[in-house]
XYZ file of C-alpha atoms in Angstrom:
369
model
C -29.446 -36.260 -48.073
C -32.591 -37.323 -49.878
C -35.514 -34.968 -49.666
C -38.137 -35.527 -47.019
C -41.128 -37.276 -48.603
C -44.091 -34.906 -48.629
C -46.791 -37.091 -50.119
C -47.545 -40.628 -51.188
C -50.608 -42.480 -52.403
C -52.759 -43.248 -49.364
C -52.773 -46.857 -48.223
C -53.829 -47.295 -44.639
C -53.914 -50.730 -43.084
C -56.822 -52.086 -41.077
C -55.750 -52.911 -37.542
C -58.045 -54.604 -35.079
C -56.121 -54.045 -31.861
C -58.812 -51.716 -30.514
C -61.724 -53.975 -31.296
C -61.086 -57.555 -30.263
C -63.840 -59.410 -28.403
C -63.252 -60.697 -24.887
C -65.171 -63.728 -23.677
C -65.132 -63.227 -19.918
C -66.115 -66.095 -17.679
C -65.483 -65.012 -14.112
C -65.163 -61.915 -11.976
C -62.776 -61.957 -9.038
C -62.904 -59.367 -6.255
C -59.136 -58.881 -6.518
C -57.607 -55.697 -7.843
C -55.428 -57.675 -10.228
C -54.472 -61.228 -11.106
C -50.711 -60.824 -10.689
C -48.038 -58.563 -9.248
C -46.700 -57.283 -12.589
C -49.998 -55.683 -13.576
C -50.453 -54.357 -10.036
C -46.989 -52.789 -10.047
C -47.495 -51.362 -13.523
C -50.870 -49.858 -12.598
C -49.578 -48.097 -9.495
C -46.607 -46.660 -11.372
C -48.999 -45.367 -14.054
C -51.195 -43.866 -11.350
C -48.215 -42.155 -9.694
C -47.105 -40.676 -13.022
C -50.590 -39.372 -13.768
C -51.067 -38.015 -10.241
C -47.744 -36.167 -10.374
C -45.962 -38.328 -7.811
C -43.513 -39.554 -10.467
C -42.239 -37.798 -13.612
C -44.329 -38.459 -16.718
C -42.562 -40.786 -19.137
C -44.106 -42.173 -22.313
C -41.005 -44.333 -22.727
C -41.499 -45.879 -19.288
C -45.265 -46.280 -19.794
C -44.757 -48.220 -23.039
C -42.272 -50.467 -21.278
C -44.638 -51.141 -18.377
C -47.400 -52.418 -20.681
C -45.062 -54.869 -22.381
C -43.226 -55.812 -19.169
C -46.472 -56.686 -17.385
C -47.764 -58.798 -20.260
C -44.451 -60.686 -20.428
C -44.523 -61.485 -16.689
C -41.712 -59.066 -15.853
C -39.232 -60.680 -18.244
C -38.216 -57.449 -20.025
C -35.124 -55.592 -18.821
C -35.565 -51.822 -18.561
C -31.844 -51.040 -18.783
C -31.540 -53.002 -22.023
C -34.642 -51.277 -23.404
C -33.257 -47.827 -22.538
C -29.834 -48.709 -23.933
C -31.320 -49.548 -27.336
C -33.265 -46.290 -27.350
C -30.149 -44.312 -26.332
C -28.170 -45.873 -29.177
C -30.851 -44.952 -31.726
C -31.285 -41.428 -30.341
C -27.541 -40.733 -30.390
C -27.316 -41.962 -33.985
C -30.162 -39.644 -34.979
C -28.419 -36.728 -33.263
C -25.275 -37.406 -35.297
C -27.392 -37.509 -38.462
C -28.903 -34.134 -37.550
C -25.460 -32.596 -37.018
C -23.973 -34.085 -40.201
C -26.847 -32.774 -42.329
C -27.233 -29.438 -40.488
C -30.852 -30.201 -39.761
C -30.629 -28.249 -36.516
C -30.964 -25.122 -38.699
C -34.505 -26.164 -39.704
C -37.411 -25.768 -37.263
C -38.625 -29.311 -37.902
C -35.183 -30.718 -38.705
C -35.296 -33.173 -35.813
C -38.577 -34.563 -37.115
C -37.064 -34.883 -40.594
C -34.225 -36.911 -39.095
C -36.552 -39.265 -37.192
C -38.642 -39.795 -40.314
C -35.529 -40.632 -42.311
C -34.470 -43.052 -39.573
C -37.703 -44.966 -40.150
C -38.099 -44.886 -43.913
C -34.644 -45.238 -45.493
C -31.528 -47.314 -44.824
C -28.731 -45.329 -43.184
C -25.903 -46.119 -40.839
C -28.094 -44.715 -38.026
C -30.557 -47.595 -38.441
C -27.905 -50.189 -39.361
C -28.953 -49.807 -42.999
C -32.326 -51.371 -42.283
C -35.399 -49.179 -42.665
C -38.640 -49.948 -40.832
C -41.439 -51.780 -42.604
C -45.065 -52.638 -42.013
C -45.475 -56.175 -40.696
C -48.262 -58.019 -42.514
C -47.547 -61.221 -40.598
C -50.247 -61.288 -37.909
C -50.630 -57.537 -38.362
C -53.652 -57.468 -36.036
C -51.612 -59.218 -33.285
C -54.343 -61.811 -32.906
C -52.041 -64.829 -32.889
C -49.265 -63.235 -30.845
C -49.957 -60.084 -28.831
C -46.234 -59.237 -28.730
C -46.428 -58.362 -32.448
C -48.062 -55.205 -31.112
C -45.006 -54.253 -29.020
C -42.448 -51.486 -29.471
C -39.738 -53.854 -28.218
C -40.583 -56.236 -31.070
C -40.361 -53.320 -33.538
C -36.983 -52.262 -32.130
C -35.676 -55.806 -32.484
C -36.994 -56.570 -35.987
C -37.567 -53.120 -37.601
C -41.022 -54.415 -38.501
C -44.233 -53.236 -36.845
C -47.689 -51.780 -37.257
C -49.775 -48.704 -36.529
C -49.336 -48.877 -32.772
C -45.666 -49.697 -32.413
C -44.371 -47.426 -35.204
C -45.828 -44.112 -33.922
C -45.134 -44.985 -30.293
C -41.467 -45.612 -31.062
C -41.344 -42.350 -33.038
C -42.738 -40.565 -29.982
C -40.110 -42.131 -27.696
C -37.268 -41.105 -30.016
C -38.702 -37.591 -30.374
C -38.779 -37.198 -26.593
C -35.181 -38.401 -26.365
C -33.903 -35.737 -28.788
C -36.342 -32.988 -27.680
C -38.388 -32.973 -30.893
C -42.102 -32.213 -30.936
C -44.346 -35.244 -31.453
C -47.913 -35.956 -30.385
C -49.625 -39.319 -30.511
C -52.918 -38.874 -32.361
C -55.847 -41.278 -32.605
C -58.075 -42.351 -35.475
C -60.485 -45.319 -35.413
C -58.351 -48.430 -34.756
C -55.250 -46.437 -35.679
C -52.464 -44.234 -34.267
C -50.207 -41.713 -35.981
C -47.921 -38.808 -35.047
C -48.481 -35.075 -35.347
C -46.035 -32.188 -35.082
C -46.346 -28.537 -36.028
C -45.808 -27.333 -39.579
C -42.336 -25.955 -40.307
C -43.631 -22.563 -41.510
C -47.080 -22.233 -39.915
C -47.365 -23.206 -36.225
C -51.163 -23.199 -36.549
C -51.018 -26.164 -38.920
C -50.038 -29.762 -38.297
C -47.920 -32.307 -40.115
C -49.396 -35.816 -39.959
C -46.623 -38.410 -39.945
C -48.005 -41.704 -41.268
C -45.347 -44.344 -40.745
C -47.460 -47.229 -42.065
C -47.218 -45.679 -45.535
C -43.999 -43.724 -44.900
C -45.627 -40.445 -45.855
C -47.049 -37.154 -44.652
C -50.811 -37.426 -44.938
C -53.481 -34.779 -45.222
C -56.186 -34.653 -42.558
C -58.916 -35.170 -45.136
C -57.632 -38.680 -45.815
C -58.115 -39.707 -42.185
C -61.593 -38.202 -42.226
C -62.649 -39.892 -45.451
C -60.977 -43.265 -45.013
C -61.979 -43.765 -41.375
C -65.399 -42.133 -41.478
C -64.510 -39.567 -38.795
C -67.317 -37.083 -38.138
C -67.057 -33.400 -37.235
C -68.548 -34.245 -33.845
C -65.759 -36.721 -33.090
C -63.160 -34.096 -34.030
C -64.896 -31.350 -32.066
C -65.044 -33.561 -28.961
C -61.346 -34.455 -29.364
C -62.046 -38.158 -29.757
C -59.996 -38.399 -32.969
C -57.440 -36.240 -34.819
C -56.528 -34.538 -31.546
C -52.800 -34.315 -30.684
C -52.464 -35.796 -27.209
C -50.429 -34.213 -24.443
C -47.875 -36.398 -22.676
C -50.237 -36.872 -19.740
C -53.058 -37.906 -22.071
C -50.684 -40.254 -23.888
C -49.728 -41.939 -20.615
C -53.444 -42.168 -19.726
C -54.074 -43.760 -23.116
C -51.227 -46.216 -22.520
C -52.886 -47.136 -19.221
C -55.905 -48.283 -21.246
C -53.459 -50.327 -23.322
C -52.322 -51.936 -20.054
C -55.993 -52.843 -19.597
C -56.029 -54.278 -23.110
C -52.935 -56.358 -22.353
C -54.576 -57.652 -19.174
C -57.713 -58.639 -21.081
C -55.698 -60.363 -23.775
C -53.659 -62.273 -21.214
C -56.384 -63.335 -18.779
C -59.662 -62.888 -20.706
C -61.263 -61.699 -17.494
C -63.067 -58.396 -17.087
C -62.537 -58.068 -13.353
C -61.973 -55.189 -10.967
C -58.538 -54.404 -12.364
C -60.252 -53.352 -15.593
C -62.563 -50.997 -13.701
C -59.700 -49.556 -11.659
C -57.410 -48.885 -14.621
C -60.209 -47.498 -16.805
C -61.292 -45.107 -14.055
C -57.770 -43.714 -13.684
C -57.269 -43.437 -17.450
C -60.567 -41.569 -17.951
C -59.724 -39.231 -15.056
C -56.862 -37.760 -17.095
C -58.150 -38.448 -20.612
C -61.976 -38.180 -20.397
C -62.580 -38.790 -24.121
C -60.466 -41.953 -24.226
C -62.813 -44.192 -26.217
C -60.782 -47.322 -25.536
C -61.091 -46.956 -21.756
C -64.729 -45.840 -21.958
C -65.716 -48.910 -23.967
C -63.818 -51.278 -21.670
C -65.523 -49.726 -18.635
C -68.973 -49.894 -20.237
C -68.523 -53.538 -21.273
C -67.245 -54.489 -17.831
C -70.175 -52.839 -16.048
C -72.565 -54.663 -18.351
C -70.850 -57.983 -17.614
C -70.841 -57.333 -13.865
C -74.576 -56.639 -14.018
C -75.264 -59.808 -16.014
C -73.169 -61.964 -13.689
C -74.776 -60.480 -10.592
C -78.278 -61.109 -11.925
C -77.348 -64.680 -12.886
C -76.016 -65.371 -9.391
C -78.871 -63.526 -7.658
C -81.763 -65.229 -9.436
C -82.419 -62.241 -11.711
C -83.507 -60.134 -8.731
C -82.975 -56.396 -9.191
C -81.580 -55.516 -5.798
C -79.672 -52.339 -4.893
C -76.427 -53.618 -6.386
C -78.092 -54.501 -9.691
C -79.781 -51.117 -9.874
C -76.466 -49.362 -9.114
C -74.589 -51.331 -11.779
C -77.319 -50.663 -14.305
C -77.211 -46.939 -13.539
C -73.411 -46.866 -13.933
C -73.647 -48.769 -17.204
C -76.280 -46.381 -18.588
C -74.200 -43.347 -17.554
C -71.112 -44.841 -19.181
C -72.999 -45.663 -22.366
C -74.447 -42.167 -22.492
C -70.985 -40.635 -22.077
C -69.785 -42.534 -25.153
C -72.825 -41.399 -27.162
C -72.303 -37.753 -26.165
C -68.791 -37.864 -27.596
C -70.313 -38.788 -30.954
C -68.514 -42.114 -31.114
C -69.719 -44.500 -33.792
C -68.251 -47.862 -34.637
C -66.623 -47.949 -38.072
C -69.356 -48.869 -40.545
C -68.999 -51.790 -42.926
C -68.479 -49.641 -46.018
C -65.631 -47.676 -44.441
C -64.102 -50.869 -43.074
C -64.286 -52.440 -46.527
C -62.503 -49.449 -48.058
C -59.723 -49.654 -45.479
C -59.351 -53.391 -45.918
C -59.165 -53.148 -49.715
C -56.365 -50.608 -49.274
C -54.550 -53.100 -47.056
C -54.975 -55.824 -49.683
C -53.481 -53.596 -52.368
C -50.569 -52.772 -50.083
C -49.965 -56.493 -49.473
C -49.798 -57.063 -53.215
C -47.235 -54.296 -53.554
C -45.195 -56.042 -50.847
C -45.119 -59.121 -53.090
C -47.492 -61.352 -51.148
C -49.226 -64.181 -52.989
C -53.006 -64.165 -53.369
C -53.190 -67.195 -51.082
C -51.259 -65.369 -48.351
C -53.470 -62.303 -48.756
C -56.615 -64.406 -48.488
C -55.329 -66.074 -45.314
C -54.345 -62.827 -43.601
C -57.525 -61.029 -44.655
C -59.571 -63.937 -43.340
C -57.787 -63.713 -39.988
C -58.649 -60.024 -39.687
C -62.283 -60.493 -40.677
C -62.653 -63.287 -38.144
C -60.986 -61.249 -35.385
C -63.228 -58.252 -36.015
C -66.460 -60.202 -36.508
C -66.791 -58.724 -40.009
C -67.370 -62.037 -41.751
C -70.628 -60.768 -43.241
C -68.696 -58.391 -45.520
C -68.448 -59.258 -49.182
C -64.802 -58.414 -49.861
C -63.841 -58.816 -53.506
C -60.097 -58.139 -53.710
């Protein structure tokens, strides 16, 4: 067996899935626009409230199932995961990795990064085609990754987490600005963490996340970023991804957004994604109410304004700051270099970079590849 890769030159890819802009037009007093999102929300709520067993695998499925109007089959999804997990178990046994404390994690990493019979001799790669999932939101999905062995910084770590749960290996979803990765404990020192970076197929040092994403000590101290999530917090985070899917599908910041954000924050209070969605929705509700009400500050307007201010203050207290232009430029230049190494033409790189800049409203940046 080839040795587990311990380091590789850092190349992180800029992903905009946490920062797209929603142009909302209407607010409906319904909980949700359709039954799939309703059903998904209530199952999330039951998992978080302890009425159903927690399942990251199920939560991932629910997000994608709701967005696709219920057209995904859960048995088929589970069958594919079972097949992969059983193949990884055989790999562990054949290579005696069960004798190593992190042997299961080694096996999952190998499943992703090198061709073996366990992955049908097709390793997993980073997908630079619509890598921000702006043209097609399903490019963000784990089911797409499972089908094509090509994904990005959401689908790769989430699939790793699902496989780890299936074979009883330790794995924690961990957040960085506009990015996800996996953490598990060090093989010799349980007080240290291994950072599994599947976008670059490497183990990355914490300092790289701090430097390349501009993460402050305050953000780390408040467990906004670089904090290994529990399963309950991961499910709560995935509930905010259900909110994201709803916004992408309907472009409407209605009461479903408020409901799902509230439940997500209840179990993951420092969830920046949910906090920002809630704050933006309150602001929109206030604006719409004032427009309809002749700009009169009645009790409802005052209440909405108070909620918005409290929500905004909560985000500030966590130390959250939007990625500055210089940090974003550094990340994007790394992505451009990685595209070149993948053999993309300069014209393709220019097109894809332009798509990302447009999606993230960063068109004022002077990027010189």
